[in-house]
Amino acid sequence: MLGIRRLLLTCRPGFRLQHTAIAVKNEPILEFKQGSSERQALKEALNEQKGQTLEVPCVIGGESVWTNEIQYQLCPFNHSHKVAKFCYADKDLINKAINAALSAHREWDLKPVEDRAQIFFKAADLISGSRRAELLARTMIGQEAGQSVNLIPTDSILFYFFQGFVAAVSPFNFTAIGGNLAGAPALMGNVVVWKPSDTAMAASYTVYKILLEAGLPPNVIQFVPSDGPLFGETITESEHLAGINFTGSVPTFKHLWKLVSKKLDKYRTFPRLSGECGGKNFHFVHKSADIGSVVNGTIRSAFEYGGQKCSACSRMYVPDSLWPEIKKNLLEEQKKIKVGNPVDDFETFFSAVIDNKSFARIKKWIEHAQSSPNLTIISGGKYDDNIGYFVEPSIIETKDPQDPIMKEEIFGPIVTVYVYPETKYQEILHLIDTSTPYGLTGSVFAQDENVIAEASKILRYSAGNFYINDKSTGSVVAQQPFGGARISGTNDKAGGPHYILRWTSPQSVKETHVPLTKWRYPYMD
Ligand code: NAD
């Protein structure tokens, strides 16, 4: 949870900005220990929401609207529980949302930035205070893990809003991301049409309601659950499309980019496209590494949230000299991981994967490992979707570092290890750099400073978020702004100052106070 306490910007009417003071402070991370008040509050919220189905309408122009196309968000670890009932907006309704957003445009942008920011501060206060337990419970029941929520990524400087609207398209796996994708452009004066993920509906709606409660005018962000492809087609038809703020998979982002380029002649302005996508994140281990950090970091990074973090470690490279000990420790720790229902048992490390599609995809990777002569499942490998979509934390060893399992995103609790001859570590660094088209996160575990320097150079473009002797997940807003390069995204670094500026259209202004008395230059006399 991020709490930016005070961000002060003064804006002289018209255009000029003076950046007077910025203080960024992260919320303390609560530990939910036995007997703590946060644990008690969370338990009460979980109890209250047990078996509940939240009704989530589309919210267009401040009005709740229901269509006939009813959908349900299911609880991943007990798919008989309908967490949210919602409906898909049709094409007309999506267009209505665009028009409603555009009607709020000028008034919202003319509001001084400090007034707009106050709304987001208030929402952040609600989320870190009275509404925290409710939102965490919605996330835990609907998407599994309790995730931090960050509405305002960092300090900001306002220039101008875009002429048009920004479409925010969010993924299932972090409640925080939805709030950020819609909230950051809105903070900077834009109007937003937000399409939340079907499988994060209850938590996304709760964030939206909190924003309204904090004082967000009703038309600034339209809440538009809808079928993904229909939403993509409809927003890219509008001449007013000024930006897309996307987080999700590479194919979806590429599809949206292609739609925009195909329809480029329609638009009044070049739409600004920001996309954070998938990864094939690595842990590289050198012979000088600290084994405890490698083992504990890998267990956390690969398996926390069932490997459904875009930054989760999915491929690992270990020198043959260290492998016997690392393997022994990894297998011992893997056995201690409890997979189950995170609501009734707080000892659960992770729960089910998000839905049946995800389950089927991960199952295919396990079948691939079972049938390939190059691959050996050394622990885990079982799955069961009777009650929820459960997959065991699985560790696979590969003889081939170019096997597809070392190149493609899995997005589940699977990590594959390639054991290399320890003297060949430089070759391995080049292999890591070249064997996938992604560039999201990666870690180097080494105590040898020369190796760290060498690895940092070779892996410069392999990871937008690069870790040294730390796991590849868990970036903290304002400390490690997050984003990947190559096909992992446009690397706009949510959680950092560059990101917020992406949602403005700066204007340079020159005002002269001395009258111009002649047009000729002195050299001409
Ligand atoms: P997804 O691409 O399936 O869906 C993302 C969003 O796009 C959803 O709201 C979906 O409904 C919508 N969508 C789907 N098709 C669309 C279309 N044609 N037009 C418009 N919208 C469309 O991704 P997901 O499964 O929700 O999320 C998992 C993916 O997100 C993984 O690849 C993960 O790595 C990535 N991710 C990346 C980051 C990051 O910061 N780099 C963070 C979280 C998740």
Coordinates of C-alpha atoms and ligand atoms in Angstrom, one line a residue:
M1 CA 0.0 0.0 0.0
L2 CA 1.4 3.3 -1.0
G3 CA 0.4 6.4 0.9
I4 CA 1.8 9.5 -0.7
R5 CA 1.2 12.0 2.0
R6 CA 1.7 15.4 0.4
L7 CA 2.3 16.3 -3.1
L8 CA 2.1 20.0 -3.6
L9 CA 2.0 21.6 -7.0
T10 CA 0.9 25.1 -7.7
C11 CA -0.5 26.0 -11.1
R12 CA -0.8 29.5 -12.3
P13 CA -4.1 29.8 -14.2
G14 CA -3.5 28.9 -17.8
F15 CA -0.4 26.9 -18.0
R16 CA 2.6 27.5 -15.8
L17 CA 3.6 25.2 -13.1
Q18 CA 5.7 25.6 -10.1
H19 CA 6.8 22.4 -8.4
T20 CA 7.0 23.4 -4.7
A21 CA 7.4 20.3 -2.6
I22 CA 7.1 16.6 -3.0
A23 CA 7.2 14.1 -0.2
V24 CA 6.7 10.5 -1.0
K25 CA 6.3 8.0 1.8
N26 CA 5.3 4.4 1.5
E27 CA 2.7 2.9 3.9
P28 CA 4.2 0.6 6.4
I29 CA 3.7 -3.1 5.3
L30 CA 1.4 -4.8 7.8
E31 CA 2.3 -8.3 8.9
F32 CA -1.1 -9.7 9.9
K33 CA 0.5 -11.5 12.8
Q34 CA -1.6 -13.6 15.3
G35 CA -3.4 -11.2 17.6
S36 CA -2.8 -8.1 15.5
S37 CA -5.7 -5.7 14.9
E38 CA -5.3 -5.9 11.1
R39 CA -5.6 -9.7 11.2
Q40 CA -8.8 -9.4 13.3
A41 CA -10.3 -6.8 10.9
L42 CA -9.4 -9.0 7.9
K43 CA -11.0 -12.1 9.5
E44 CA -14.2 -10.1 10.2
A45 CA -14.4 -8.9 6.6
L46 CA -13.7 -12.4 5.2
N47 CA -16.5 -13.7 7.4
E48 CA -18.9 -11.0 6.2
Q49 CA -18.2 -11.8 2.6
K50 CA -18.3 -15.6 2.9
G51 CA -20.7 -17.0 0.3
Q52 CA -21.7 -13.5 -0.7
T53 CA -22.3 -12.5 -4.3
L54 CA -21.5 -8.8 -4.9
E55 CA -23.8 -7.1 -7.6
V56 CA -21.6 -5.1 -9.9
P57 CA -23.4 -3.0 -12.6
C58 CA -21.8 -0.9 -15.3
V59 CA -21.5 2.6 -14.1
I60 CA -22.0 5.1 -17.0
G61 CA -22.4 8.8 -16.4
G62 CA -22.8 8.2 -12.7
E63 CA -25.7 5.8 -13.3
S64 CA -25.7 2.1 -12.6
V65 CA -26.8 0.2 -15.7
W66 CA -27.7 -3.5 -16.1
T67 CA -27.7 -5.2 -19.5
N68 CA -29.0 -8.7 -20.2
E69 CA -25.6 -10.2 -20.7
I70 CA -25.1 -11.4 -17.1
Q71 CA -21.6 -12.8 -16.1
Y72 CA -20.2 -14.2 -12.9
Q73 CA -16.8 -13.9 -11.2
L74 CA -16.1 -17.3 -9.5
C75 CA -13.9 -17.9 -6.5
P76 CA -10.7 -19.6 -7.8
F77 CA -10.4 -22.0 -4.8
N78 CA -14.1 -22.9 -4.7
H79 CA -15.7 -22.4 -8.0
S80 CA -19.2 -23.1 -6.7
H81 CA -19.0 -19.7 -5.0
K82 CA -20.1 -16.8 -7.2
V83 CA -18.1 -13.8 -5.9
A84 CA -19.6 -11.2 -8.2
K85 CA -22.6 -11.0 -10.6
F86 CA -21.9 -8.4 -13.3
C87 CA -23.0 -7.6 -16.8
Y88 CA -21.2 -6.8 -20.0
A89 CA -21.7 -3.4 -21.6
D90 CA -22.8 -3.7 -25.3
K91 CA -21.4 -1.5 -28.0
D92 CA -23.9 1.3 -27.5
L93 CA -23.2 1.4 -23.8
I94 CA -19.4 1.6 -24.3
N95 CA -20.0 4.5 -26.7
K96 CA -22.3 6.1 -24.1
A97 CA -19.5 5.8 -21.6
I98 CA -17.1 7.5 -24.0
N99 CA -19.5 10.4 -24.5
A100 CA -20.2 10.7 -20.8
A101 CA -16.4 10.8 -20.0
L102 CA -15.8 13.4 -22.7
S103 CA -18.6 15.6 -21.3
A104 CA -16.7 15.8 -18.0
H105 CA -13.4 16.6 -19.7
R106 CA -12.9 20.3 -19.5
E107 CA -14.3 20.8 -16.0
W108 CA -12.1 18.0 -14.6
D109 CA -9.0 19.4 -16.3
L110 CA -9.7 22.9 -15.0
K111 CA -9.8 21.7 -11.5
P112 CA -6.5 22.6 -9.9
V113 CA -4.2 19.6 -9.6
E114 CA -4.0 19.9 -5.9
D115 CA -7.8 19.5 -5.7
R116 CA -7.7 16.5 -7.9
A117 CA -4.9 15.0 -5.9
Q118 CA -6.9 15.5 -2.7
I119 CA -9.5 13.1 -4.0
F120 CA -6.8 10.4 -4.6
F121 CA -5.2 11.1 -1.2
K122 CA -8.6 10.6 0.4
A123 CA -9.2 7.4 -1.5
A124 CA -5.7 6.2 -0.4
D125 CA -6.6 7.1 3.2
L126 CA -9.8 5.1 3.0
I127 CA -8.0 2.1 1.5
S128 CA -5.3 2.2 4.1
G129 CA -7.8 2.8 6.8
S130 CA -11.5 2.0 7.2
R131 CA -11.9 0.1 3.9
R132 CA -8.6 -1.8 3.9
A133 CA -10.0 -5.1 5.3
E134 CA -13.0 -5.1 3.0
L135 CA -10.8 -4.6 -0.1
L136 CA -8.3 -7.2 1.0
A137 CA -11.1 -9.7 1.6
R138 CA -12.6 -9.1 -1.8
T139 CA -9.2 -9.6 -3.4
M140 CA -8.4 -12.8 -1.3
I141 CA -11.8 -14.4 -2.1
G142 CA -12.0 -13.3 -5.8
Q143 CA -8.4 -13.4 -6.9
E144 CA -6.8 -15.4 -4.1
A145 CA -4.0 -13.4 -2.5
G146 CA -4.1 -10.2 -0.5
Q147 CA -2.5 -7.6 -2.7
S148 CA -1.4 -4.1 -1.9
V149 CA -3.3 -1.3 -3.4
N150 CA -1.7 1.8 -4.9
L151 CA -3.8 4.5 -6.5
I152 CA -1.2 7.1 -6.9
P153 CA 2.1 5.7 -8.1
T154 CA 4.3 8.6 -7.2
D155 CA 4.8 12.4 -7.2
S156 CA 3.7 14.2 -10.3
I157 CA 3.8 17.4 -12.4
L158 CA 0.7 18.5 -14.2
F159 CA 0.8 19.9 -17.7
Y160 CA -2.3 19.4 -19.8
F161 CA -4.8 16.6 -20.1
F162 CA -5.2 14.8 -23.4
Q163 CA -7.8 16.0 -25.8
G164 CA -10.0 12.9 -25.7
F165 CA -10.3 10.0 -23.4
V166 CA -8.0 7.3 -22.0
A167 CA -9.1 3.7 -22.1
A168 CA -7.8 1.7 -19.0
V169 CA -7.7 -2.0 -19.5
S170 CA -6.7 -4.0 -16.4
P171 CA -5.6 -7.6 -15.7
F172 CA -6.9 -9.9 -13.0
N173 CA -3.8 -10.4 -10.9
F174 CA -3.4 -7.2 -8.9
T175 CA -6.2 -5.1 -7.5
A176 CA -3.8 -2.2 -7.3
I177 CA -3.1 -2.2 -11.0
G178 CA -6.7 -1.5 -11.9
G179 CA -6.8 1.4 -9.6
N180 CA -3.6 2.7 -11.0
L181 CA -4.4 2.3 -14.7
A182 CA -7.6 4.3 -14.3
G183 CA -6.4 6.6 -11.5
A184 CA -3.1 7.9 -12.8
P185 CA -4.5 9.4 -16.0
A186 CA -7.4 10.8 -14.1
L187 CA -5.1 12.4 -11.5
M188 CA -3.4 14.1 -14.4
G189 CA -6.7 15.6 -15.6
N190 CA -7.8 13.0 -18.1
V191 CA -11.2 11.3 -18.4
V192 CA -11.1 7.5 -18.4
V193 CA -13.2 4.6 -19.6
W194 CA -12.1 1.7 -17.4
K195 CA -12.7 -1.9 -18.4
P196 CA -11.8 -4.1 -15.4
S197 CA -11.0 -7.8 -15.7
D198 CA -13.9 -10.3 -15.4
T199 CA -11.9 -12.2 -12.8
A200 CA -11.2 -9.2 -10.6
M201 CA -14.6 -7.7 -10.7
A202 CA -15.6 -7.5 -7.0
A203 CA -12.3 -5.9 -5.9
S204 CA -12.2 -3.5 -8.9
Y205 CA -15.7 -2.3 -8.2
T206 CA -14.8 -1.8 -4.5
V207 CA -11.9 0.4 -5.6
Y208 CA -14.2 2.3 -7.9
K209 CA -16.8 2.9 -5.2
I210 CA -14.0 4.1 -2.8
L211 CA -12.9 6.6 -5.5
L212 CA -16.4 8.0 -5.7
E213 CA -16.7 8.1 -2.0
A214 CA -13.5 10.1 -1.9
G215 CA -15.1 12.7 -4.1
L216 CA -14.3 11.7 -7.7
P217 CA -16.9 13.3 -9.9
P218 CA -19.1 10.6 -11.4
N219 CA -18.2 11.2 -15.1
V220 CA -14.4 11.2 -14.7
I221 CA -14.0 7.5 -14.7
Q222 CA -16.6 5.3 -16.3
F223 CA -16.7 1.7 -15.0
V224 CA -17.4 -0.5 -18.0
P225 CA -17.3 -4.3 -17.5
S226 CA -17.4 -5.7 -21.0
D227 CA -16.2 -8.4 -23.4
G228 CA -12.5 -7.7 -24.0
P229 CA -12.5 -7.9 -27.9
L230 CA -15.8 -5.9 -28.1
F231 CA -14.4 -3.2 -25.8
G232 CA -11.1 -3.1 -27.9
E233 CA -13.0 -2.7 -31.2
T234 CA -15.4 -0.1 -29.8
I235 CA -12.9 2.3 -28.1
T236 CA -10.6 2.2 -31.2
E237 CA -13.5 3.3 -33.4
S238 CA -13.8 6.6 -31.5
E239 CA -12.0 9.6 -33.0
H240 CA -11.5 10.8 -29.4
L241 CA -9.3 7.9 -28.3
A242 CA -6.3 9.7 -26.9
G243 CA -4.6 6.9 -25.0
I244 CA -4.7 3.3 -23.8
N245 CA -3.3 2.3 -20.5
F246 CA -3.0 -1.4 -20.5
T247 CA -1.7 -4.2 -18.4
G248 CA -2.1 -7.8 -19.4
S249 CA -0.7 -10.3 -21.9
V250 CA 1.5 -9.6 -24.9
P251 CA -1.0 -10.9 -27.5
T252 CA -3.8 -8.6 -26.1
F253 CA -1.6 -5.6 -26.1
K254 CA -0.3 -6.3 -29.7
H255 CA -3.9 -6.8 -30.8
L256 CA -4.8 -3.4 -29.4
W257 CA -1.8 -1.7 -31.0
K258 CA -2.6 -3.2 -34.4
L259 CA -6.2 -2.0 -34.1
V260 CA -5.0 1.5 -33.4
S261 CA -2.5 1.5 -36.2
K262 CA -5.2 0.1 -38.6
K263 CA -7.5 3.0 -37.7
L264 CA -4.9 5.7 -37.3
D265 CA -6.5 8.0 -39.7
K266 CA -9.6 8.3 -37.6
Y267 CA -8.0 9.9 -34.6
R268 CA -7.7 13.6 -33.7
T269 CA -4.4 13.0 -31.9
F270 CA -1.9 10.1 -31.9
P271 CA -3.2 7.8 -29.1
R272 CA -0.5 7.3 -26.5
L273 CA -0.2 3.5 -25.9
S274 CA 1.2 2.3 -22.6
G275 CA 1.4 -1.4 -22.0
E276 CA 2.9 -3.6 -19.3
C277 CA 2.8 -7.2 -20.4
G278 CA 4.3 -10.6 -19.6
G279 CA 7.7 -11.9 -18.8
K280 CA 10.0 -14.9 -18.6
N281 CA 11.8 -13.9 -15.5
F282 CA 15.1 -15.4 -14.5
H283 CA 17.2 -16.2 -11.5
F284 CA 20.9 -16.5 -12.4
V285 CA 23.0 -18.2 -9.8
H286 CA 26.8 -17.9 -9.8
K287 CA 29.1 -20.2 -7.8
S288 CA 29.8 -17.3 -5.4
A289 CA 26.1 -17.0 -4.5
D290 CA 24.6 -17.2 -1.0
I291 CA 22.6 -20.4 -1.1
G292 CA 20.0 -19.4 1.5
S293 CA 19.1 -16.3 -0.5
V294 CA 18.8 -18.3 -3.7
V295 CA 16.5 -21.0 -2.2
N296 CA 14.2 -18.7 -0.1
G297 CA 14.1 -16.0 -2.9
T298 CA 13.2 -18.6 -5.5
I299 CA 10.5 -20.2 -3.4
R300 CA 8.9 -16.8 -2.8
S301 CA 9.3 -15.5 -6.3
A302 CA 8.2 -18.7 -8.2
F303 CA 5.3 -19.7 -6.0
E304 CA 3.9 -16.7 -4.2
Y305 CA 0.4 -16.0 -5.6
G306 CA 0.7 -19.3 -7.5
G307 CA 3.3 -17.8 -9.9
Q308 CA 0.7 -15.4 -11.2
K309 CA 2.8 -12.4 -10.8
C310 CA 4.1 -10.9 -14.0
S311 CA 7.5 -10.8 -12.3
A312 CA 7.5 -14.4 -11.0
C313 CA 10.7 -16.4 -11.4
S314 CA 10.0 -19.0 -14.1
R315 CA 13.5 -20.0 -15.3
M316 CA 16.6 -20.6 -13.2
Y317 CA 20.3 -21.2 -14.0
V318 CA 22.4 -23.0 -11.4
P319 CA 26.1 -24.0 -11.5
D320 CA 26.7 -27.7 -11.2
S321 CA 28.9 -27.2 -8.2
L322 CA 26.0 -25.7 -6.2
W323 CA 23.1 -27.7 -7.6
P324 CA 23.1 -30.7 -5.2
E325 CA 22.7 -28.4 -2.2
I326 CA 20.3 -26.0 -3.8
K327 CA 18.2 -28.9 -5.0
K328 CA 18.1 -30.5 -1.6
N329 CA 17.0 -27.3 0.1
L330 CA 14.5 -26.4 -2.6
L331 CA 12.8 -29.8 -2.3
E332 CA 12.7 -29.6 1.4
E333 CA 11.1 -26.1 1.4
Q334 CA 8.7 -27.0 -1.4
K335 CA 7.3 -29.8 0.8
K336 CA 6.5 -27.2 3.5
I337 CA 4.4 -25.1 1.2
K338 CA 0.7 -25.2 2.0
V339 CA -1.6 -24.8 -1.0
G340 CA -5.3 -24.4 -0.2
N341 CA -8.0 -22.0 0.9
P342 CA -6.4 -18.7 2.0
V343 CA -9.5 -17.5 3.7
D344 CA -10.0 -20.2 6.3
D345 CA -6.3 -21.0 6.8
F346 CA -3.8 -18.1 7.1
E347 CA -0.9 -20.6 6.9
T348 CA -1.8 -21.1 3.2
F349 CA 1.1 -19.9 1.1
F350 CA -0.8 -19.8 -2.1
S351 CA -4.2 -20.8 -3.4
A352 CA -5.8 -21.9 -6.7
V353 CA -4.9 -20.3 -10.0
I354 CA -7.4 -17.8 -11.3
D355 CA -9.8 -19.8 -13.6
N356 CA -10.4 -22.9 -15.7
K357 CA -8.5 -21.4 -18.7
S358 CA -5.5 -20.7 -16.7
F359 CA -5.7 -24.2 -15.1
A360 CA -5.9 -25.8 -18.6
R361 CA -2.9 -23.9 -19.8
I362 CA -0.7 -24.8 -16.8
K363 CA -1.8 -28.4 -17.0
K364 CA -0.5 -28.5 -20.6
W365 CA 2.9 -27.4 -19.4
I366 CA 3.0 -30.2 -16.8
E367 CA 2.0 -32.7 -19.5
H368 CA 4.7 -31.3 -21.7
A369 CA 7.2 -31.9 -18.9
Q370 CA 5.9 -35.4 -18.3
S371 CA 6.3 -36.4 -21.9
S372 CA 9.5 -34.6 -22.9
P373 CA 12.8 -36.6 -22.6
N374 CA 14.6 -33.3 -21.7
L375 CA 12.5 -32.5 -18.7
T376 CA 12.1 -34.1 -15.3
I377 CA 9.6 -33.0 -12.7
I378 CA 11.6 -33.2 -9.5
S379 CA 8.8 -32.1 -7.2
G380 CA 5.1 -31.2 -7.5
G381 CA 3.4 -31.8 -10.8
K382 CA -0.1 -32.7 -9.5
Y383 CA -3.2 -30.7 -10.2
D384 CA -6.9 -30.9 -9.2
D385 CA -9.9 -28.8 -10.3
N386 CA -12.7 -30.6 -8.4
I387 CA -13.4 -27.8 -5.9
G388 CA -11.0 -25.1 -7.0
Y389 CA -8.2 -24.7 -9.7
F390 CA -5.3 -26.1 -7.6
V391 CA -1.8 -26.8 -9.0
E392 CA 1.1 -28.0 -6.8
P393 CA 4.2 -25.9 -6.7
S394 CA 6.4 -27.6 -9.3
I395 CA 10.1 -27.7 -9.9
I396 CA 11.3 -29.1 -13.2
E397 CA 14.8 -29.8 -14.3
T398 CA 15.7 -29.4 -18.0
K399 CA 18.7 -30.7 -20.0
D400 CA 17.9 -28.2 -22.8
P401 CA 18.0 -24.5 -22.0
Q402 CA 16.2 -23.8 -25.2
D403 CA 13.2 -26.0 -24.4
P404 CA 9.9 -23.9 -24.8
I405 CA 9.4 -24.2 -21.1
M406 CA 12.5 -21.9 -20.7
K407 CA 11.2 -19.4 -23.2
E408 CA 7.4 -19.0 -22.9
E409 CA 5.3 -17.4 -20.1
I410 CA 3.5 -19.9 -18.0
F411 CA 1.8 -17.8 -15.3
G412 CA 1.5 -20.6 -12.8
P413 CA 3.5 -22.2 -9.9
I414 CA 6.2 -23.8 -12.1
V415 CA 9.9 -23.0 -12.1
T416 CA 12.3 -24.8 -14.5
V417 CA 16.0 -25.2 -13.6
Y418 CA 18.9 -25.6 -16.0
V419 CA 22.2 -26.8 -14.4
Y420 CA 25.3 -25.4 -16.2
P421 CA 29.0 -26.2 -15.9
E422 CA 30.2 -23.5 -13.4
T423 CA 33.0 -22.3 -15.6
K424 CA 30.6 -21.5 -18.4
Y425 CA 28.7 -18.8 -16.6
Q426 CA 29.4 -16.1 -19.2
E427 CA 27.9 -18.2 -21.9
I428 CA 24.8 -18.7 -19.7
L429 CA 24.5 -14.9 -19.2
H430 CA 24.4 -14.5 -23.0
L431 CA 21.9 -17.4 -23.2
I432 CA 19.6 -15.7 -20.7
D433 CA 19.8 -12.5 -22.7
T434 CA 19.0 -14.0 -26.0
S435 CA 16.7 -17.0 -25.4
T436 CA 13.4 -15.2 -24.9
P437 CA 11.9 -12.0 -26.4
Y438 CA 10.9 -10.7 -23.0
G439 CA 12.7 -8.2 -20.8
L440 CA 10.6 -7.9 -17.6
T441 CA 12.5 -8.9 -14.4
G442 CA 15.5 -11.0 -13.5
S443 CA 18.0 -11.6 -10.6
V444 CA 21.6 -12.3 -10.3
F445 CA 22.8 -14.1 -7.2
A446 CA 26.6 -13.7 -6.7
Q447 CA 28.9 -12.4 -4.0
D448 CA 31.7 -11.8 -6.5
E449 CA 31.6 -8.1 -7.3
N450 CA 33.3 -8.6 -10.7
V451 CA 30.7 -11.1 -11.7
I452 CA 27.9 -8.8 -10.7
A453 CA 29.4 -6.0 -12.8
E454 CA 29.8 -8.4 -15.8
A455 CA 26.3 -9.7 -15.4
S456 CA 24.8 -6.2 -15.1
K457 CA 26.4 -5.3 -18.4
I458 CA 25.4 -8.4 -20.4
L459 CA 21.9 -8.4 -19.0
R460 CA 21.3 -4.7 -19.4
Y461 CA 18.3 -5.1 -21.7
S462 CA 17.1 -8.4 -20.4
A463 CA 15.2 -7.0 -17.4
G464 CA 13.4 -3.7 -16.9
N465 CA 13.6 -4.5 -13.2
F466 CA 17.0 -6.0 -12.3
Y467 CA 17.8 -7.4 -8.9
I468 CA 21.1 -8.3 -7.3
N469 CA 21.0 -10.9 -4.6
D470 CA 17.3 -10.5 -4.3
K471 CA 14.3 -12.3 -5.7
S472 CA 12.7 -11.1 -9.0
T473 CA 9.4 -10.0 -7.5
G474 CA 8.1 -7.5 -5.0
S475 CA 9.0 -4.0 -6.4
V476 CA 7.9 -1.2 -4.1
V477 CA 6.3 1.9 -5.5
A478 CA 8.6 4.9 -5.6
Q479 CA 11.6 2.7 -4.7
Q480 CA 11.7 0.4 -7.7
P481 CA 9.4 1.8 -10.4
F482 CA 8.1 -1.2 -12.4
G483 CA 8.1 -2.1 -16.1
G484 CA 9.7 -4.2 -18.7
A485 CA 11.3 -3.6 -22.1
R486 CA 11.4 -5.7 -25.3
I487 CA 8.0 -7.4 -25.7
S488 CA 7.3 -7.1 -22.0
G489 CA 5.9 -3.6 -22.5
T490 CA 6.5 0.0 -23.2
N491 CA 8.5 0.3 -19.9
D492 CA 6.7 3.4 -18.7
K493 CA 7.6 2.5 -15.1
A494 CA 4.5 2.6 -13.0
G495 CA 5.4 3.8 -9.5
G496 CA 7.9 6.4 -10.8
P497 CA 7.7 10.0 -12.1
H498 CA 8.1 9.1 -15.8
Y499 CA 4.8 7.2 -15.7
I500 CA 2.7 10.1 -14.5
L501 CA 4.1 12.4 -17.1
R502 CA 3.0 9.9 -19.8
W503 CA -0.5 11.0 -19.1
T504 CA 0.0 14.7 -19.8
S505 CA 0.4 16.7 -22.9
P506 CA 3.0 19.4 -22.1
Q507 CA 2.8 22.8 -23.6
S508 CA 5.9 25.1 -23.8
V509 CA 5.0 28.7 -23.4
K510 CA 7.2 31.8 -24.1
E511 CA 5.9 35.2 -23.0
T512 CA 8.0 38.3 -24.0
H513 CA 7.8 41.5 -21.9
V514 CA 9.9 43.8 -24.1
P515 CA 8.2 45.1 -27.3
L516 CA 9.8 44.1 -30.6
T517 CA 10.8 47.4 -32.4
K518 CA 12.3 46.1 -35.6
W519 CA 12.5 43.0 -37.7
R520 CA 16.1 43.5 -39.0
Y521 CA 19.1 41.9 -37.2
P522 CA 22.1 44.0 -36.1
Y523 CA 24.5 42.2 -38.5
M524 CA 22.4 43.4 -41.4
D525 CA 23.1 47.1 -40.6
Ligands
NAD1 P1 -5.2 -10.6 -20.6 O1 -4.4 -10.0 -21.7 O2 -5.9 -11.9 -20.9 O3 -6.3 -9.6 -20.2 C1 -6.0 -8.2 -19.7 C2 -7.2 -7.4 -20.0 O4 -7.4 -7.2 -21.4 C3 -8.5 -8.0 -19.4 O5 -9.3 -6.9 -18.8 C4 -9.2 -8.5 -20.6 O6 -10.6 -8.7 -20.5 C5 -8.8 -7.5 -21.7 N1 -8.9 -7.9 -23.1 C6 -8.8 -9.1 -23.6 N2 -8.9 -9.1 -24.9 C7 -9.1 -7.8 -25.3 C8 -9.2 -7.1 -26.5 N3 -9.2 -7.7 -27.7 N4 -9.4 -5.8 -26.4 C9 -9.4 -5.1 -25.3 N5 -9.2 -5.7 -24.1 C10 -9.1 -7.0 -24.1 O7 -4.3 -10.7 -19.3 P2 -4.6 -11.4 -17.9 O8 -4.7 -12.9 -18.0 O9 -5.8 -10.6 -17.2 O10 -3.3 -11.0 -17.1 C11 -2.2 -11.8 -17.1 C12 -1.1 -11.2 -18.0 O11 -0.8 -9.9 -17.5 C13 0.2 -11.9 -17.9 O12 0.8 -12.0 -19.2 C14 1.1 -11.0 -17.0 O13 2.4 -11.2 -17.2 C15 0.6 -9.7 -17.4 N6 0.8 -8.7 -16.3 C16 1.8 -7.8 -16.5 C17 2.1 -6.9 -15.5 C18 3.3 -5.9 -15.7 O14 3.3 -4.9 -15.0 N7 4.2 -6.1 -16.7 C19 1.4 -6.8 -14.4 C20 0.3 -7.7 -14.2 C21 0.1 -8.7 -15.2

